[in-house]
CSV table of C-alpha atoms and ligand atoms in Angstrom, one decimal:
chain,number,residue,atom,x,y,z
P,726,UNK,CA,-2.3,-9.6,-13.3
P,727,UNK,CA,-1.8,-11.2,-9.9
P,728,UNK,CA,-1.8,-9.2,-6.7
P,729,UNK,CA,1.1,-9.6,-4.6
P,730,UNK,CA,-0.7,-10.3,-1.0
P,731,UNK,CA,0.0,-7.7,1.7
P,732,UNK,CA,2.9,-5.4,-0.5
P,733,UNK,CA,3.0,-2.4,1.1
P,734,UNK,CA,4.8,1.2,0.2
P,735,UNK,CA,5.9,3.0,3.4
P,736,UNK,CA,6.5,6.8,3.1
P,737,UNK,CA,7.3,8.9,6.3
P,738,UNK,CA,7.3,12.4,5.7
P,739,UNK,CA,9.4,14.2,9.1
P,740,UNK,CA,7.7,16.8,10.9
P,741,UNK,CA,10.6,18.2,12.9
P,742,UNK,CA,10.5,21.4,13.2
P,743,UNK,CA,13.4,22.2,10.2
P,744,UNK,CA,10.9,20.2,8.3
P,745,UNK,CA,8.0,21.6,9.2
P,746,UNK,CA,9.0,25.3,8.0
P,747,UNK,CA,9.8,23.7,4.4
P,748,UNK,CA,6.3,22.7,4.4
P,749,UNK,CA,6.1,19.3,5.9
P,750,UNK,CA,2.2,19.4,6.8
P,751,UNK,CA,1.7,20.6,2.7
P,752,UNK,CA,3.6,17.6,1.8
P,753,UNK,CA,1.4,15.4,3.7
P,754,UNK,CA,-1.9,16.8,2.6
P,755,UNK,CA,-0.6,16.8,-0.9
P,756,UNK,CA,0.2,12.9,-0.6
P,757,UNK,CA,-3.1,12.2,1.8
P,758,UNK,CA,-4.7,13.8,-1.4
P,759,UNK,CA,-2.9,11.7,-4.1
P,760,UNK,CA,-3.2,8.2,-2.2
P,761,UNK,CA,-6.8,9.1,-1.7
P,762,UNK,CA,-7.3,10.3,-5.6
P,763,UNK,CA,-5.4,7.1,-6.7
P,764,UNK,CA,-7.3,4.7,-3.9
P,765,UNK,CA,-4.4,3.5,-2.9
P,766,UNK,CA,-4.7,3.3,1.1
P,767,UNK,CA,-4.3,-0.5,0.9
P,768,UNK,CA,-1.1,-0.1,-1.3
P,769,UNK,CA,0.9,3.2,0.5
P,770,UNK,CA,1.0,3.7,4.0
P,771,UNK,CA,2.0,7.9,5.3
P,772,UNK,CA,3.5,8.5,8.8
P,773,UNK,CA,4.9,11.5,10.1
P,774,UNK,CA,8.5,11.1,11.9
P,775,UNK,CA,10.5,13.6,14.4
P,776,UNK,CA,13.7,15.1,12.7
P,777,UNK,CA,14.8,12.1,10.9
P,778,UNK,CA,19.0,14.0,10.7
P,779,UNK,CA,19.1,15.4,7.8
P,780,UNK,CA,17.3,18.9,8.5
P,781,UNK,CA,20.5,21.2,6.7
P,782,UNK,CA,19.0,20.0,3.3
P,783,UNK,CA,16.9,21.5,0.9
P,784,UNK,CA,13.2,20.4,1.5
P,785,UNK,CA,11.0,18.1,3.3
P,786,UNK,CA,12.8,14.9,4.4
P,787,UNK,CA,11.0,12.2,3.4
P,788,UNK,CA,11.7,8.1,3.6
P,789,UNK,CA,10.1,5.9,1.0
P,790,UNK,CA,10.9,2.1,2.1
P,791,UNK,CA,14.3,3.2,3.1
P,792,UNK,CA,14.8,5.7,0.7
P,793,UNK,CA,15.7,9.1,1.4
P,794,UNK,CA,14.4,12.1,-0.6
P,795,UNK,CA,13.9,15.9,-0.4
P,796,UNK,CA,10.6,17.3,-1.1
P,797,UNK,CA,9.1,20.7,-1.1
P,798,UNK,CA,5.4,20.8,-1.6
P,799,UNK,CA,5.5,22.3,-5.1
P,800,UNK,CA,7.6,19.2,-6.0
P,801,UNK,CA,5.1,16.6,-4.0
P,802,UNK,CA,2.7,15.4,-6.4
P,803,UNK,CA,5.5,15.1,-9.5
P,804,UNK,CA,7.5,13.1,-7.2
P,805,UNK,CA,4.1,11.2,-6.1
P,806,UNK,CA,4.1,10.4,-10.1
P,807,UNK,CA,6.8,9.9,-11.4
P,808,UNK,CA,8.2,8.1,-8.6
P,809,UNK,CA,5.7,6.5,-6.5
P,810,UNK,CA,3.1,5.3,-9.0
P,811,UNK,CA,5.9,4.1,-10.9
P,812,UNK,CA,7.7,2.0,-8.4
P,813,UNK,CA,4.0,0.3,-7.9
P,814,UNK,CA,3.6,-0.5,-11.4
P,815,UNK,CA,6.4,-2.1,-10.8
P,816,UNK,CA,5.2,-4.4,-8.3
P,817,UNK,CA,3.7,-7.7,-9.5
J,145,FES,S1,13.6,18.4,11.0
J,145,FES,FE1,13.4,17.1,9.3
J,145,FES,S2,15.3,16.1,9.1
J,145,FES,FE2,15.5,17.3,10.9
């Protein structure tokens, strides 16, 4: 199968404080851990953001290419699963 040149998954994880007490810095390690595990640092790229506005919800915000999601860390690496690996199978 071909690889699409220069495809790239952008995930920001937001490490405003709201965030940061559901566990913000887990999430990242957790998903610094699976990109790693996966070798994928050429496919995903992980930023943090300041409160990205949506801090009343349940869980970490996080922003997959535009995406927005609600993690805690006990749900990080099912989501990084299911949803992640998934959507870069998907990719051509
Ligand atoms: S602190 Fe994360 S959305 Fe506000």
């Amino acid at each position: 199968m071909e690889e699409r040149v220069g495809f790239r998954m952008e995930i920001t994880i937001c490490i405003g404080s709201s965030c940061h007490l559901k566990g913000s810095q887990d999430v990242i390690r957790i998903l610094e851990r699976l990109v790693s595990h996966y070798h994928l640092e050429n496919k995903i790229t992980l930023k943090g953001s300041f409160c990205m506005g949506e801090c009343t919800s349940d869980g970490v915000c996080v922003d997959v290419d535009g995406e927005r999601v609600k993690l805690l860390p006990s749900e990080t690496e099912a989501f990084f699963t299911n949803q992640v690996l998934k959507r870069l199978e998907g990719q051509p």
